[in-house]
CSV table of C-alpha atoms and ligand atoms in Angstrom, one decimal:
chain,number,residue,atom,x,y,z
W,15,UNK,CA,19.6,-12.0,14.4
W,16,UNK,CA,21.5,-9.5,12.3
W,17,UNK,CA,19.6,-7.2,10.0
W,18,UNK,CA,19.6,-8.3,6.3
W,19,UNK,CA,21.4,-5.1,5.3
W,20,UNK,CA,24.3,-6.0,7.7
W,21,UNK,CA,24.8,-9.5,6.3
W,22,UNK,CA,24.2,-8.8,2.6
W,23,UNK,CA,27.2,-8.9,0.2
W,24,UNK,CA,26.8,-5.6,-1.5
W,25,UNK,CA,29.5,-6.3,-4.0
W,26,UNK,CA,27.0,-8.3,-6.1
W,27,UNK,CA,25.0,-5.1,-6.5
W,28,UNK,CA,28.0,-2.9,-7.4
W,29,UNK,CA,26.7,-2.0,-10.9
W,30,UNK,CA,23.4,-1.0,-9.4
W,31,UNK,CA,24.7,0.9,-6.3
W,32,UNK,CA,27.2,2.8,-8.5
W,33,UNK,CA,24.3,4.4,-10.4
W,34,UNK,CA,23.8,8.0,-9.4
W,35,UNK,CA,20.0,7.4,-9.4
W,36,UNK,CA,20.3,4.5,-7.1
W,37,UNK,CA,23.2,4.2,-4.6
W,38,UNK,CA,23.7,2.2,-1.3
W,39,UNK,CA,20.7,3.7,0.5
W,40,UNK,CA,18.3,2.6,-2.2
W,41,UNK,CA,19.9,-0.9,-2.1
W,42,UNK,CA,19.4,-1.1,1.6
W,43,UNK,CA,15.7,-0.1,1.2
W,44,UNK,CA,15.3,-2.7,-1.4
W,45,UNK,CA,16.8,-5.4,0.9
W,46,UNK,CA,14.3,-4.5,3.6
W,47,UNK,CA,11.4,-4.5,1.2
W,48,UNK,CA,8.6,-7.0,0.7
W,49,UNK,CA,6.7,-7.5,-2.5
W,50,UNK,CA,3.8,-9.6,-3.6
W,51,UNK,CA,3.8,-11.0,-7.2
W,52,UNK,CA,0.3,-12.2,-8.1
W,53,UNK,CA,0.7,-15.0,-10.6
W,54,UNK,CA,4.0,-16.3,-12.0
W,55,UNK,CA,3.0,-16.8,-15.6
W,56,UNK,CA,4.1,-14.5,-18.4
W,57,UNK,CA,4.4,-11.2,-16.5
W,58,UNK,CA,5.0,-12.5,-13.0
W,59,UNK,CA,7.8,-14.9,-13.8
W,60,UNK,CA,9.9,-12.1,-15.5
W,61,UNK,CA,9.0,-9.6,-12.7
W,62,UNK,CA,10.0,-12.1,-10.0
W,63,UNK,CA,13.3,-12.9,-11.6
W,64,UNK,CA,14.2,-9.2,-12.2
W,65,UNK,CA,13.3,-8.2,-8.6
W,66,UNK,CA,15.2,-11.0,-7.0
W,67,UNK,CA,18.3,-10.3,-9.2
W,68,UNK,CA,18.0,-6.6,-8.2
W,69,UNK,CA,18.1,-7.5,-4.5
W,70,UNK,CA,14.5,-7.3,-3.2
W,71,UNK,CA,14.5,-8.7,0.4
W,72,UNK,CA,11.3,-10.7,0.5
W,73,UNK,CA,9.2,-11.9,-2.4
W,74,UNK,CA,5.9,-13.7,-2.1
W,75,UNK,CA,4.7,-15.6,-5.2
W,76,UNK,CA,1.1,-16.7,-5.5
W,77,UNK,CA,-0.1,-19.1,-8.2
W,78,UNK,CA,-2.1,-22.3,-8.6
W,79,UNK,CA,-1.0,-23.4,-12.0
W,80,UNK,CA,1.6,-25.9,-13.3
W,81,UNK,CA,4.1,-25.5,-16.1
W,82,UNK,CA,3.2,-26.5,-19.7
W,83,UNK,CA,5.4,-26.6,-22.8
W,84,UNK,CA,3.3,-23.8,-24.4
W,85,UNK,CA,4.2,-21.5,-21.5
W,86,UNK,CA,7.9,-21.4,-22.1
W,87,UNK,CA,8.0,-19.0,-25.1
W,88,UNK,CA,6.9,-16.2,-22.8
W,89,UNK,CA,7.5,-17.2,-19.2
W,90,UNK,CA,11.0,-16.8,-17.6
W,91,UNK,CA,12.5,-19.4,-15.3
W,92,UNK,CA,10.7,-22.5,-16.7
W,93,UNK,CA,12.3,-25.3,-18.6
W,94,UNK,CA,11.2,-28.3,-20.7
W,95,UNK,CA,11.9,-30.6,-17.8
W,96,UNK,CA,9.5,-28.5,-15.6
W,97,UNK,CA,6.8,-28.9,-18.3
W,98,UNK,CA,7.4,-32.7,-18.7
W,99,UNK,CA,7.0,-33.1,-14.9
W,100,UNK,CA,4.0,-30.8,-14.8
W,101,UNK,CA,5.8,-29.0,-12.0
W,102,UNK,CA,3.9,-26.3,-10.1
W,103,UNK,CA,5.0,-22.9,-11.2
W,104,UNK,CA,5.6,-21.7,-7.6
W,105,UNK,CA,7.8,-24.8,-7.0
W,106,UNK,CA,9.9,-24.3,-10.2
W,107,UNK,CA,10.0,-20.5,-9.7
W,108,UNK,CA,11.0,-20.8,-6.1
W,109,UNK,CA,13.8,-23.2,-6.8
W,110,UNK,CA,15.2,-21.0,-9.6
W,111,UNK,CA,14.9,-17.8,-7.6
W,112,UNK,CA,16.8,-19.3,-4.6
W,113,UNK,CA,19.6,-20.3,-7.0
W,114,UNK,CA,19.7,-16.8,-8.4
W,115,UNK,CA,19.9,-15.0,-5.0
W,116,UNK,CA,20.2,-17.1,-1.8
W,117,UNK,CA,19.9,-13.9,0.2
W,118,UNK,CA,16.3,-13.2,-0.9
W,119,UNK,CA,13.5,-14.7,1.1
W,120,UNK,CA,11.3,-16.4,-1.4
W,121,UNK,CA,7.8,-17.4,-0.1
W,122,UNK,CA,5.6,-19.5,-2.3
W,123,UNK,CA,1.9,-19.7,-1.8
W,124,UNK,CA,-0.3,-22.2,-3.7
W,125,UNK,CA,-3.5,-20.3,-4.0
W,126,UNK,CA,-5.9,-18.4,-6.2
W,127,UNK,CA,-6.1,-14.7,-5.6
W,128,UNK,CA,-9.7,-13.7,-5.1
W,129,UNK,CA,-11.8,-11.7,-2.8
W,130,UNK,CA,-11.4,-14.3,0.0
W,131,UNK,CA,-7.6,-14.5,-0.1
W,132,UNK,CA,-6.4,-11.1,-1.4
W,133,UNK,CA,-6.3,-9.2,1.9
W,134,UNK,CA,-4.2,-11.7,3.8
W,135,UNK,CA,-1.7,-12.0,0.9
W,136,UNK,CA,-1.4,-8.2,0.6
W,137,UNK,CA,-1.5,-7.0,4.1
W,138,UNK,CA,2.2,-7.1,5.0
W,139,UNK,CA,3.9,-6.1,1.7
W,140,UNK,CA,5.1,-2.8,0.4
W,141,UNK,CA,4.2,-3.2,-3.2
W,142,UNK,CA,1.9,-5.5,-5.2
W,143,UNK,CA,2.8,-6.5,-8.8
W,144,UNK,CA,0.2,-7.7,-11.3
W,145,UNK,CA,1.3,-10.9,-12.9
W,146,UNK,CA,-2.2,-12.1,-13.7
W,147,UNK,CA,-3.8,-12.6,-17.1
W,148,UNK,CA,-7.4,-11.5,-16.4
W,149,UNK,CA,-9.2,-8.4,-15.4
W,150,UNK,CA,-11.5,-10.1,-12.8
W,151,UNK,CA,-8.4,-10.6,-10.6
W,152,UNK,CA,-7.1,-7.1,-11.3
W,153,UNK,CA,-10.3,-5.5,-10.1
W,154,UNK,CA,-10.0,-7.5,-6.8
W,155,UNK,CA,-6.4,-6.4,-6.5
W,156,UNK,CA,-7.4,-2.8,-7.2
W,157,UNK,CA,-10.1,-2.8,-4.5
W,158,UNK,CA,-7.9,-4.5,-2.0
W,159,UNK,CA,-4.9,-2.2,-2.7
W,160,UNK,CA,-7.1,0.8,-2.3
W,161,UNK,CA,-8.6,-0.6,0.9
W,162,UNK,CA,-5.2,-1.4,2.5
W,163,UNK,CA,-3.5,1.6,0.9
W,164,UNK,CA,-0.9,-0.4,-0.9
W,165,UNK,CA,0.9,0.7,-4.1
W,166,UNK,CA,0.4,-1.7,-7.0
W,167,UNK,CA,1.6,-2.0,-10.6
W,168,UNK,CA,-0.9,-3.0,-13.2
W,169,UNK,CA,0.0,-4.4,-16.6
W,170,UNK,CA,-1.9,-6.2,-19.3
W,171,UNK,CA,-0.6,-7.7,-22.6
W,172,UNK,CA,-2.7,-8.5,-25.6
W,173,UNK,CA,-1.1,-9.8,-28.8
W,174,UNK,CA,1.8,-7.5,-29.5
W,175,UNK,CA,0.5,-4.6,-27.3
W,176,UNK,CA,0.8,-3.9,-23.6
W,177,UNK,CA,-0.3,-1.3,-21.1
W,178,UNK,CA,1.3,-0.5,-17.7
W,179,UNK,CA,0.3,1.8,-14.9
W,180,UNK,CA,1.6,2.4,-11.4
W,181,UNK,CA,-1.2,3.0,-8.9
W,182,UNK,CA,-0.4,4.8,-5.6
W,183,UNK,CA,-3.4,5.2,-3.3
W,184,UNK,CA,-4.2,8.8,-2.5
W,185,UNK,CA,-1.8,10.0,-5.3
W,186,UNK,CA,-2.7,8.5,-8.6
W,187,UNK,CA,-6.0,7.3,-10.2
W,188,UNK,CA,-6.9,3.7,-9.6
W,189,UNK,CA,-7.8,1.0,-12.2
W,190,UNK,CA,-11.5,1.8,-11.7
W,191,UNK,CA,-10.9,5.5,-12.6
W,192,UNK,CA,-9.9,4.1,-16.0
W,193,UNK,CA,-12.6,1.5,-16.5
W,194,UNK,CA,-15.7,0.8,-14.4
W,195,UNK,CA,-15.8,-2.9,-14.9
W,196,UNK,CA,-13.7,-5.7,-16.2
W,197,UNK,CA,-13.8,-5.8,-20.0
W,198,UNK,CA,-15.6,-8.8,-21.5
W,199,UNK,CA,-13.7,-11.5,-23.5
W,200,UNK,CA,-15.3,-11.1,-26.9
W,201,UNK,CA,-14.3,-10.4,-30.5
W,202,UNK,CA,-10.9,-11.9,-30.0
W,203,UNK,CA,-9.9,-9.2,-27.6
W,204,UNK,CA,-8.3,-11.4,-25.0
W,205,UNK,CA,-5.0,-13.3,-25.0
W,206,UNK,CA,-6.7,-16.7,-24.8
W,207,UNK,CA,-8.0,-16.1,-28.4
W,208,UNK,CA,-5.5,-13.7,-30.0
W,209,UNK,CA,-2.2,-15.1,-28.7
W,210,UNK,CA,0.6,-13.1,-27.3
W,211,UNK,CA,4.1,-12.1,-28.4
W,212,UNK,CA,6.6,-13.4,-25.8
W,213,UNK,CA,8.9,-10.4,-26.1
W,214,UNK,CA,6.0,-8.0,-25.5
W,215,UNK,CA,5.4,-9.8,-22.2
W,216,UNK,CA,9.1,-9.5,-21.3
W,217,UNK,CA,9.1,-5.8,-22.1
W,218,UNK,CA,5.9,-5.1,-20.2
W,219,UNK,CA,7.3,-7.0,-17.2
W,220,UNK,CA,10.5,-5.0,-17.3
W,221,UNK,CA,8.5,-1.8,-17.0
W,222,UNK,CA,6.5,-3.3,-14.1
W,223,UNK,CA,9.7,-4.4,-12.3
W,224,UNK,CA,11.2,-0.9,-12.8
W,225,UNK,CA,8.2,0.8,-11.4
W,226,UNK,CA,8.2,-1.6,-8.4
W,227,UNK,CA,11.9,-1.0,-7.9
W,228,UNK,CA,11.3,2.7,-7.7
W,229,UNK,CA,8.8,2.3,-4.9
W,230,UNK,CA,10.7,-0.4,-3.0
W,231,UNK,CA,14.0,1.5,-3.1
W,232,UNK,CA,12.4,4.7,-1.7
W,233,UNK,CA,12.0,6.5,-5.1
W,234,UNK,CA,8.2,6.6,-5.4
W,235,UNK,CA,8.5,10.1,-6.7
W,236,UNK,CA,10.1,8.7,-9.9
W,237,UNK,CA,7.2,6.5,-10.9
W,238,UNK,CA,5.7,7.0,-14.4
W,239,UNK,CA,2.6,9.1,-13.8
W,240,UNK,CA,1.2,8.1,-17.2
W,241,UNK,CA,-0.6,5.0,-18.6
W,242,UNK,CA,2.1,3.6,-20.8
W,243,UNK,CA,0.8,1.8,-23.9
W,244,UNK,CA,3.1,0.2,-26.5
W,245,UNK,CA,2.8,-2.0,-29.6
W,246,UNK,CA,6.1,-3.8,-30.3
W,247,UNK,CA,5.0,-4.9,-33.8
W,248,UNK,CA,3.3,-1.6,-34.7
W,249,UNK,CA,6.3,0.3,-33.4
W,250,UNK,CA,4.2,2.7,-31.3
W,251,UNK,CA,4.6,4.0,-27.8
W,252,UNK,CA,2.0,6.3,-26.1
W,253,UNK,CA,2.0,7.9,-22.7
W,254,UNK,CA,-1.7,8.6,-21.8
W,255,UNK,CA,-2.3,11.4,-19.2
W,256,UNK,CA,-4.3,9.9,-16.3
W,257,UNK,CA,-3.2,12.4,-13.8
W,258,UNK,CA,-6.5,13.0,-12.0
W,259,UNK,CA,-8.6,10.4,-10.2
W,260,UNK,CA,-12.1,10.2,-11.6
W,261,UNK,CA,-14.3,12.5,-9.4
W,262,UNK,CA,-17.0,9.8,-8.9
W,263,UNK,CA,-14.7,6.7,-8.8
W,264,UNK,CA,-16.6,4.2,-6.7
W,265,UNK,CA,-13.3,2.6,-5.5
W,266,UNK,CA,-10.7,5.2,-4.7
W,267,UNK,CA,-13.0,8.2,-4.1
W,268,UNK,CA,-16.1,6.6,-2.5
W,269,UNK,CA,-14.2,3.6,-1.0
W,270,UNK,CA,-16.9,1.2,-2.1
W,271,UNK,CA,-15.0,-2.1,-2.6
W,272,UNK,CA,-17.5,-4.1,-4.6
W,273,UNK,CA,-15.1,-6.6,-5.9
W,274,UNK,CA,-14.3,-7.7,-2.4
W,275,UNK,CA,-17.9,-8.4,-1.6
W,276,UNK,CA,-19.7,-11.8,-2.0
X,321,ZN,ZN1,-10.3,5.3,-8.7
């Protein structure tokens, strides 16, 4: 069987490969790459579409939810007919992604991502992208990524605000360097109570996809080393310095993976 880089029609990526910062070699790396997108709701659906359009070789989507009408304002790829049919998100997303780029291998997994499933889902990919909507899952992802030494891109959106950080084991701080435990859902401080601006999700997902593209195309040195925080309605953007891992981090320093334990 011919390698994917030999059979790919590079003309479709001409506007990308002609970028000085990208080029043919980066495109070839991207075509050979494997990415796991955890959750194909607000963040994950945009990220998956952007990565498949850009030419990622293999994408694994994991989700256990179906499409509802109230998803569509912030979730790419889904339509009113998907919602009317209560279609599984992985089925609707898989079909759409194959129509967008038939050269991409799109793998759909109907599953929750938890301490029992995370390792198998993550083991053979190059990058993990956070498309979840809860910190419990993110702490499992963080533990698993540190254990298996996998780069992962974290993002969270709340109301009109979002935060994004790229985590590379051994090089950057991990999620537990920033917070010791998942924040609790109280005082309206979660999206199930406060709502979410659809465009804030799309912008956060675009940052996530850009960070994943850097790593997958061989440019991990270009990742944003800061925690990026923005408020689209308040018109603020902050880059928070998180350059050093926390000296006593139980996860990335002491390698105590509590969120993978029963
Ligand atoms: Zn850490």
